[in-house]
Amino acid sequence: METSTMPRAADARRLNTRSPRPRITGSLRWQRLARFVTPYVFVLPFLALFAAFFLLPFAYTLWLSLFAEHRSGLGLGPPQVVWAGAANYVKALHDPTFWDSIKRVLIFGAVQIPVEMLMALVLAFLMDSALIRLRRFFRLAFFVPYAVPGVVATIMWGFFYSPGFSPIVHSIVALHLPAPDFLGPNTVLWSIANISTWEFTGYNMVIFFSALQALPQEIFEAGRIDGLSEVGIAWRLKLPLIRPALLLGILFALIGTLQLFNEPKILTSVSHAITTTYTPNLLAYNIAFVQTNYYYGGAIAIILGAITFIFSFAFTRFTRQQSGGL
Amino acid sequence: MRHWHKRVFFSLALLLGLTMILSACGGSSSTQSSGPVQLTFWGFNQQIAEQADAFNKTHPNIHVTGLKQPSGPDQYYPKVLTAVKAGNAPDVALIEYQYIPTMVANNALVDLTKYGASDVKSQFDSSAWSQVVEGGAVYGYPQDTGPMGLFYNSATFKKAGIDHPPATWDEFAQDAVKIHALGPNYYIVSFPPKSTGWIQALMWQAGAIWFSVDTQANAWKVSINSDAAKKVASYWQGLLDKGLVATLDDFSNDWNAGLDKGTIASWPSAVWGQGVVKGNAADAAGKWSVAPMPQWQAGSKQVGMWGGSAISVIGGTKHPKEAEEFVRWYLTNDASLQIGVKEIGWFPSNLNARKYPEVNSPDAYFSNQIVDATFTDITTDPNWTWPPDLTAVNQMMGNDFAAAVANKTPLSGALDQLQQQVVQDLKSQNINVVSS
């Protein structure tokens, strides 16, 4: 009897260490510490990369933007970096080329974003409806442009736009119609919009489609019983229910539009209408790295960041007021 | 009990791993104490790797890696300057003459006088040598020069009923009409509005000196919109307005195709352009010829310079002595010069290399013309001076000229605008400018 009770007591003691009132406090402190630290260790990779590729460059840009290079005489000696305070910011805010570039991308966004969202919505509804056969194929086919790197896509479209190579231009000319100029001062912005739409419609379509797939089917059943047509269901039920996904898509598109860079940068080589000040990001890049004025370029980048933030914030605030949030 | 041990262990291991990865990223600066000195060399041509290999074979203590870079001036010089700023620039790089003042103003070049520049001076053409000297300092050795001439497609000219190349710009304009009459796609030339160096060379030829130094005031005199410059602008304006010239960027796909098909019938270019013509229009052997640059006054031999390059030691290098040794070898040793002349197509600044048969012999591609001879019988205005902020000037210029061509507004307006922008840019950097 005695011998059989011994291990049981040991078991009980062992069990005891797991109870809320422990005896050995040393190891528990470790345990508490571990429980506290562990989640942070898991977000550490993110934090490290976030710091290395966002916080540090941001802080460095902010720091640089407060300086300026000064030279003397003929400017052939090495420059002196001097404290400029807010001078670069004042200069940027009074720079008409900066505001022209902001205006240009806003006009771009005002047209391109609604077109892209509308197309993505229609495609997502079609995918979601029973109308489409080969659904998986189409879903993939519409998504593929997003998988093509933006630079490659732009080079490809550049060939479609170029007067010498374009099969589009050639076939229009073959019909004895005047050759279209896709790269002229009045058209090139919309040629870029076309590339963006081509690239991102499928991406948004997939987001909207998965939001649609996640919706409970009973509501639509009820709608049908109440006499709603399929179009009515899409418009009255599905659209309001995937509103958060739609708003997210618009927000991303808005940010992307303000930061437009790849497409105009690459089309510069085929269009004289795209200057180095065409979009705010091109302007910041060219001032910082081509003119090697890192300081003024930095100020422009920071202001652009602030404008992007204000637009995103205003958009989310506005839409939250309209309904219960994103 | 085991569980939390494992968790802490795992977390610590992760942390350790991460720090190791991060420190490895920044840990490439470990210095090699033994082995040859490592040098990096940037240039525009694939063959520089071949030349570097030839050097490495005979120099066991130095190892040079030649890396071809994209040659667009709006990509290359910003890259060099940014690398200098970031502290990871190449030790040696090709720098076109016009960018030397800009590089010097950014502390990016090493003065070679203290590494024995005067010993090699006599081996180079004196006018080429003068391009690398500034304020008594020698910022590299001269590789080749860029005097201009006219490459033209004699087959297209003949088809248009023209039996000799235009000797003057007036004749060139008359020929432009005849060539455009061949078809709507036929143009005598493309006027590339973003090709800043090309337009500047045309200005140079016409005696329009954009930048000069007022020594008394120790200030720059900027005269971009002078009468001479406006004369050049209005000449091209006339051709553009009548639709007699294309406006394709040089070196673009459409432009290359035009040269190849003969629909772009000529290209006023520097002597190094012969390699470009051969490369782009390889099928057109025997069709292309070379002639002296069209002149503003009949009988004159005035040309501007488009490019031409120095090989320079870049500021920040840890091995300036070895870098100079490489540059010296690169531009004086036959093994390197042979590759440069035969394969890259230099019109060499090295006097010894100028005696190579390739420089003075007929070229089968150009209907057995002695191409380089066309580019030696010239005069050039020595007063043309390059500004200390050419990257900025060229960027503004490309924008102004491209906008003028795209919006069909006058080029003379672009010159006025550029004048104002450049003066403003210089002043904003505290550089002295006198109004002209």
PDB file of N, CA and C in Angstrom, chain B residues 59-116:
ATOM      1  N   HIS B  59      49.014  41.585 -64.483  1.00  0.00           N
ATOM      2  CA  HIS B  59      49.176  42.316 -63.217  1.00  0.00           C
ATOM      3  C   HIS B  59      48.649  41.468 -62.065  1.00  0.00           C
ATOM      4  N   PRO B  60      49.488  40.574 -61.534  1.00  0.00           N
ATOM      5  CA  PRO B  60      49.019  39.666 -60.483  1.00  0.00           C
ATOM      6  C   PRO B  60      48.579  40.373 -59.199  1.00  0.00           C
ATOM      7  N   ASN B  61      49.033  41.607 -58.989  1.00  0.00           N
ATOM      8  CA  ASN B  61      48.710  42.273 -57.720  1.00  0.00           C
ATOM      9  C   ASN B  61      47.406  43.071 -57.764  1.00  0.00           C
ATOM     10  N   ILE B  62      46.841  43.228 -58.967  1.00  0.00           N
ATOM     11  CA  ILE B  62      45.609  43.999 -59.098  1.00  0.00           C
ATOM     12  C   ILE B  62      44.612  43.164 -59.873  1.00  0.00           C
ATOM     13  N   HIS B  63      43.376  43.154 -59.408  1.00  0.00           N
ATOM     14  CA  HIS B  63      42.324  42.477 -60.163  1.00  0.00           C
ATOM     15  C   HIS B  63      41.203  43.467 -60.478  1.00  0.00           C
ATOM     16  N   VAL B  64      40.983  43.699 -61.783  1.00  0.00           N
ATOM     17  CA  VAL B  64      39.965  44.661 -62.201  1.00  0.00           C
ATOM     18  C   VAL B  64      38.745  43.917 -62.727  1.00  0.00           C
ATOM     19  N   THR B  65      37.573  44.317 -62.269  1.00  0.00           N
ATOM     20  CA  THR B  65      36.331  43.768 -62.799  1.00  0.00           C
ATOM     21  C   THR B  65      35.649  44.845 -63.630  1.00  0.00           C
ATOM     22  N   GLY B  66      35.496  44.587 -64.918  1.00  0.00           N
ATOM     23  CA  GLY B  66      34.847  45.553 -65.802  1.00  0.00           C
ATOM     24  C   GLY B  66      33.363  45.280 -65.888  1.00  0.00           C
ATOM     25  N   LEU B  67      32.546  46.284 -65.574  1.00  0.00           N
ATOM     26  CA  LEU B  67      31.102  46.099 -65.576  1.00  0.00           C
ATOM     27  C   LEU B  67      30.444  47.077 -66.549  1.00  0.00           C
ATOM     28  N   LYS B  68      29.778  46.535 -67.574  1.00  0.00           N
ATOM     29  CA  LYS B  68      29.070  47.383 -68.529  1.00  0.00           C
ATOM     30  C   LYS B  68      27.848  47.998 -67.844  1.00  0.00           C
ATOM     31  N   GLN B  69      27.646  49.291 -68.079  1.00  0.00           N
ATOM     32  CA  GLN B  69      26.511  49.999 -67.475  1.00  0.00           C
ATOM     33  C   GLN B  69      25.572  50.502 -68.567  1.00  0.00           C
ATOM     34  N   PRO B  70      24.293  50.746 -68.208  1.00  0.00           N
ATOM     35  CA  PRO B  70      23.398  51.359 -69.196  1.00  0.00           C
ATOM     36  C   PRO B  70      23.948  52.732 -69.580  1.00  0.00           C
ATOM     37  N   SER B  71      23.913  53.048 -70.901  1.00  0.00           N
ATOM     38  CA  SER B  71      24.660  54.217 -71.344  1.00  0.00           C
ATOM     39  C   SER B  71      23.817  55.479 -71.476  1.00  0.00           C
ATOM     40  N   GLY B  72      22.524  55.424 -71.187  1.00  0.00           N
ATOM     41  CA  GLY B  72      21.738  56.660 -71.239  1.00  0.00           C
ATOM     42  C   GLY B  72      22.295  57.655 -70.242  1.00  0.00           C
ATOM     43  N   PRO B  73      22.635  58.886 -70.712  1.00  0.00           N
ATOM     44  CA  PRO B  73      23.267  59.838 -69.792  1.00  0.00           C
ATOM     45  C   PRO B  73      22.392  60.154 -68.585  1.00  0.00           C
ATOM     46  N   ASP B  74      21.063  60.060 -68.740  1.00  0.00           N
ATOM     47  CA  ASP B  74      20.219  60.361 -67.585  1.00  0.00           C
ATOM     48  C   ASP B  74      20.148  59.184 -66.624  1.00  0.00           C
ATOM     49  N   GLN B  75      20.765  58.058 -67.002  1.00  0.00           N
ATOM     50  CA  GLN B  75      20.830  56.933 -66.072  1.00  0.00           C
ATOM     51  C   GLN B  75      22.231  56.780 -65.498  1.00  0.00           C
ATOM     52  N   TYR B  76      23.234  56.937 -66.367  1.00  0.00           N
ATOM     53  CA  TYR B  76      24.593  56.580 -65.974  1.00  0.00           C
ATOM     54  C   TYR B  76      25.187  57.564 -64.959  1.00  0.00           C
ATOM     55  N   TYR B  77      25.144  58.861 -65.280  1.00  0.00           N
ATOM     56  CA  TYR B  77      25.796  59.816 -64.375  1.00  0.00           C
ATOM     57  C   TYR B  77      25.111  59.911 -63.022  1.00  0.00           C
ATOM     58  N   PRO B  78      23.759  59.905 -62.989  1.00  0.00           N
ATOM     59  CA  PRO B  78      23.115  59.835 -61.682  1.00  0.00           C
ATOM     60  C   PRO B  78      23.551  58.603 -60.893  1.00  0.00           C
ATOM     61  N   LYS B  79      23.730  57.476 -61.603  1.00  0.00           N
ATOM     62  CA  LYS B  79      24.139  56.247 -60.920  1.00  0.00           C
ATOM     63  C   LYS B  79      25.537  56.410 -60.307  1.00  0.00           C
ATOM     64  N   VAL B  80      26.449  56.980 -61.099  1.00  0.00           N
ATOM     65  CA  VAL B  80      27.809  57.190 -60.586  1.00  0.00           C
ATOM     66  C   VAL B  80      27.774  58.144 -59.394  1.00  0.00           C
ATOM     67  N   LEU B  81      27.054  59.257 -59.543  1.00  0.00           N
ATOM     68  CA  LEU B  81      27.029  60.256 -58.476  1.00  0.00           C
ATOM     69  C   LEU B  81      26.387  59.710 -57.204  1.00  0.00           C
ATOM     70  N   THR B  82      25.314  58.933 -57.387  1.00  0.00           N
ATOM     71  CA  THR B  82      24.650  58.356 -56.217  1.00  0.00           C
ATOM     72  C   THR B  82      25.557  57.336 -55.537  1.00  0.00           C
ATOM     73  N   ALA B  83      26.284  56.566 -56.355  1.00  0.00           N
ATOM     74  CA  ALA B  83      27.208  55.575 -55.790  1.00  0.00           C
ATOM     75  C   ALA B  83      28.326  56.260 -55.020  1.00  0.00           C
ATOM     76  N   VAL B  84      28.804  57.396 -55.552  1.00  0.00           N
ATOM     77  CA  VAL B  84      29.847  58.142 -54.846  1.00  0.00           C
ATOM     78  C   VAL B  84      29.307  58.605 -53.494  1.00  0.00           C
ATOM     79  N   LYS B  85      28.085  59.119 -53.526  1.00  0.00           N
ATOM     80  CA  LYS B  85      27.443  59.611 -52.303  1.00  0.00           C
ATOM     81  C   LYS B  85      27.254  58.473 -51.298  1.00  0.00           C
ATOM     82  N   ALA B  86      26.911  57.289 -51.822  1.00  0.00           N
ATOM     83  CA  ALA B  86      26.631  56.153 -50.950  1.00  0.00           C
ATOM     84  C   ALA B  86      27.902  55.437 -50.510  1.00  0.00           C
ATOM     85  N   GLY B  87      29.061  55.830 -51.094  1.00  0.00           N
ATOM     86  CA  GLY B  87      30.312  55.213 -50.694  1.00  0.00           C
ATOM     87  C   GLY B  87      30.565  53.855 -51.311  1.00  0.00           C
ATOM     88  N   ASN B  88      29.847  53.498 -52.382  1.00  0.00           N
ATOM     89  CA  ASN B  88      30.151  52.226 -53.044  1.00  0.00           C
ATOM     90  C   ASN B  88      30.363  52.411 -54.549  1.00  0.00           C
ATOM     91  N   ALA B  89      31.037  53.496 -54.887  1.00  0.00           N
ATOM     92  CA  ALA B  89      31.277  53.810 -56.291  1.00  0.00           C
ATOM     93  C   ALA B  89      32.364  52.900 -56.857  1.00  0.00           C
ATOM     94  N   PRO B  90      32.422  52.773 -58.192  1.00  0.00           N
ATOM     95  CA  PRO B  90      33.533  52.044 -58.799  1.00  0.00           C
ATOM     96  C   PRO B  90      34.833  52.819 -58.568  1.00  0.00           C
ATOM     97  N   ASP B  91      35.963  52.119 -58.735  1.00  0.00           N
ATOM     98  CA  ASP B  91      37.258  52.791 -58.557  1.00  0.00           C
ATOM     99  C   ASP B  91      37.614  53.574 -59.807  1.00  0.00           C
ATOM    100  N   VAL B  92      37.211  53.034 -60.953  1.00  0.00           N
ATOM    101  CA  VAL B  92      37.536  53.648 -62.236  1.00  0.00           C
ATOM    102  C   VAL B  92      36.245  53.691 -63.054  1.00  0.00           C
ATOM    103  N   ALA B  93      36.023  54.790 -63.801  1.00  0.00           N
ATOM    104  CA  ALA B  93      34.818  54.851 -64.628  1.00  0.00           C
ATOM    105  C   ALA B  93      35.056  55.697 -65.853  1.00  0.00           C
ATOM    106  N   LEU B  94      34.286  55.362 -66.899  1.00  0.00           N
ATOM    107  CA  LEU B  94      34.284  56.188 -68.095  1.00  0.00           C
ATOM    108  C   LEU B  94      33.430  57.426 -67.796  1.00  0.00           C
ATOM    109  N   ILE B  95      33.992  58.600 -68.088  1.00  0.00           N
ATOM    110  CA  ILE B  95      33.255  59.846 -67.901  1.00  0.00           C
ATOM    111  C   ILE B  95      33.394  60.651 -69.189  1.00  0.00           C
ATOM    112  N   GLU B  96      32.264  60.997 -69.814  1.00  0.00           N
ATOM    113  CA  GLU B  96      32.343  61.821 -71.015  1.00  0.00           C
ATOM    114  C   GLU B  96      32.831  63.213 -70.620  1.00  0.00           C
ATOM    115  N   TYR B  97      33.562  63.851 -71.547  1.00  0.00           N
ATOM    116  CA  TYR B  97      34.212  65.121 -71.222  1.00  0.00           C
ATOM    117  C   TYR B  97      33.231  66.143 -70.657  1.00  0.00           C
ATOM    118  N   GLN B  98      32.010  66.181 -71.241  1.00  0.00           N
ATOM    119  CA  GLN B  98      31.087  67.247 -70.844  1.00  0.00           C
ATOM    120  C   GLN B  98      30.641  67.116 -69.392  1.00  0.00           C
ATOM    121  N   TYR B  99      30.779  65.903 -68.826  1.00  0.00           N
ATOM    122  CA  TYR B  99      30.341  65.709 -67.442  1.00  0.00           C
ATOM    123  C   TYR B  99      31.466  65.906 -66.428  1.00  0.00           C
ATOM    124  N   ILE B 100      32.696  66.153 -66.907  1.00  0.00           N
ATOM    125  CA  ILE B 100      33.807  66.284 -65.961  1.00  0.00           C
ATOM    126  C   ILE B 100      33.574  67.422 -64.956  1.00  0.00           C
ATOM    127  N   PRO B 101      33.187  68.640 -65.415  1.00  0.00           N
ATOM    128  CA  PRO B 101      32.956  69.693 -64.405  1.00  0.00           C
ATOM    129  C   PRO B 101      31.875  69.317 -63.386  1.00  0.00           C
ATOM    130  N   THR B 102      30.820  68.651 -63.854  1.00  0.00           N
ATOM    131  CA  THR B 102      29.748  68.252 -62.937  1.00  0.00           C
ATOM    132  C   THR B 102      30.268  67.246 -61.914  1.00  0.00           C
ATOM    133  N   MET B 103      31.082  66.311 -62.388  1.00  0.00           N
ATOM    134  CA  MET B 103      31.657  65.311 -61.485  1.00  0.00           C
ATOM    135  C   MET B 103      32.601  65.974 -60.479  1.00  0.00           C
ATOM    136  N   VAL B 104      33.415  66.895 -60.982  1.00  0.00           N
ATOM    137  CA  VAL B 104      34.351  67.591 -60.096  1.00  0.00           C
ATOM    138  C   VAL B 104      33.575  68.374 -59.041  1.00  0.00           C
ATOM    139  N   ALA B 105      32.488  69.012 -59.468  1.00  0.00           N
ATOM    140  CA  ALA B 105      31.695  69.808 -58.531  1.00  0.00           C
ATOM    141  C   ALA B 105      31.048  68.933 -57.467  1.00  0.00           C
ATOM    142  N   ASN B 106      30.981  67.640 -57.714  1.00  0.00           N
ATOM    143  CA  ASN B 106      30.434  66.731 -56.714  1.00  0.00           C
ATOM    144  C   ASN B 106      31.529  65.907 -56.042  1.00  0.00           C
ATOM    145  N   ASN B 107      32.764  66.370 -56.199  1.00  0.00           N
ATOM    146  CA  ASN B 107      33.871  65.725 -55.507  1.00  0.00           C
ATOM    147  C   ASN B 107      34.041  64.266 -55.925  1.00  0.00           C
ATOM    148  N   ALA B 108      33.721  63.965 -57.190  1.00  0.00           N
ATOM    149  CA  ALA B 108      33.642  62.564 -57.602  1.00  0.00           C
ATOM    150  C   ALA B 108      34.862  62.096 -58.391  1.00  0.00           C
ATOM    151  N   LEU B 109      35.823  62.978 -58.667  1.00  0.00           N
ATOM    152  CA  LEU B 109      36.982  62.567 -59.459  1.00  0.00           C
ATOM    153  C   LEU B 109      38.286  62.834 -58.701  1.00  0.00           C
ATOM    154  N   VAL B 110      39.281  61.973 -58.975  1.00  0.00           N
ATOM    155  CA  VAL B 110      40.584  62.101 -58.322  1.00  0.00           C
ATOM    156  C   VAL B 110      41.547  62.813 -59.285  1.00  0.00           C
ATOM    157  N   ASP B 111      42.235  63.817 -58.792  1.00  0.00           N
ATOM    158  CA  ASP B 111      43.250  64.514 -59.581  1.00  0.00           C
ATOM    159  C   ASP B 111      44.462  63.593 -59.754  1.00  0.00           C
ATOM    160  N   LEU B 112      44.823  63.319 -61.011  1.00  0.00           N
ATOM    161  CA  LEU B 112      45.885  62.336 -61.264  1.00  0.00           C
ATOM    162  C   LEU B 112      47.282  62.967 -61.337  1.00  0.00           C
ATOM    163  N   THR B 113      47.393  64.280 -61.131  1.00  0.00           N
ATOM    164  CA  THR B 113      48.731  64.890 -61.229  1.00  0.00           C
ATOM    165  C   THR B 113      49.701  64.270 -60.237  1.00  0.00           C
ATOM    166  N   LYS B 114      49.211  63.926 -59.046  1.00  0.00           N
ATOM    167  CA  LYS B 114      50.151  63.376 -58.062  1.00  0.00           C
ATOM    168  C   LYS B 114      50.426  61.897 -58.284  1.00  0.00           C
ATOM    169  N   TYR B 115      49.782  61.305 -59.292  1.00  0.00           N
ATOM    170  CA  TYR B 115      50.080  59.906 -59.612  1.00  0.00           C
ATOM    171  C   TYR B 115      50.828  59.779 -60.938  1.00  0.00           C
ATOM    172  N   GLY B 116      51.392  60.869 -61.389  1.00  0.00           N
ATOM    173  CA  GLY B 116      52.257  60.788 -62.562  1.00  0.00           C
ATOM    174  C   GLY B 116      51.576  61.082 -63.879  1.00  0.00           C
TER     175      GLY B 116
END
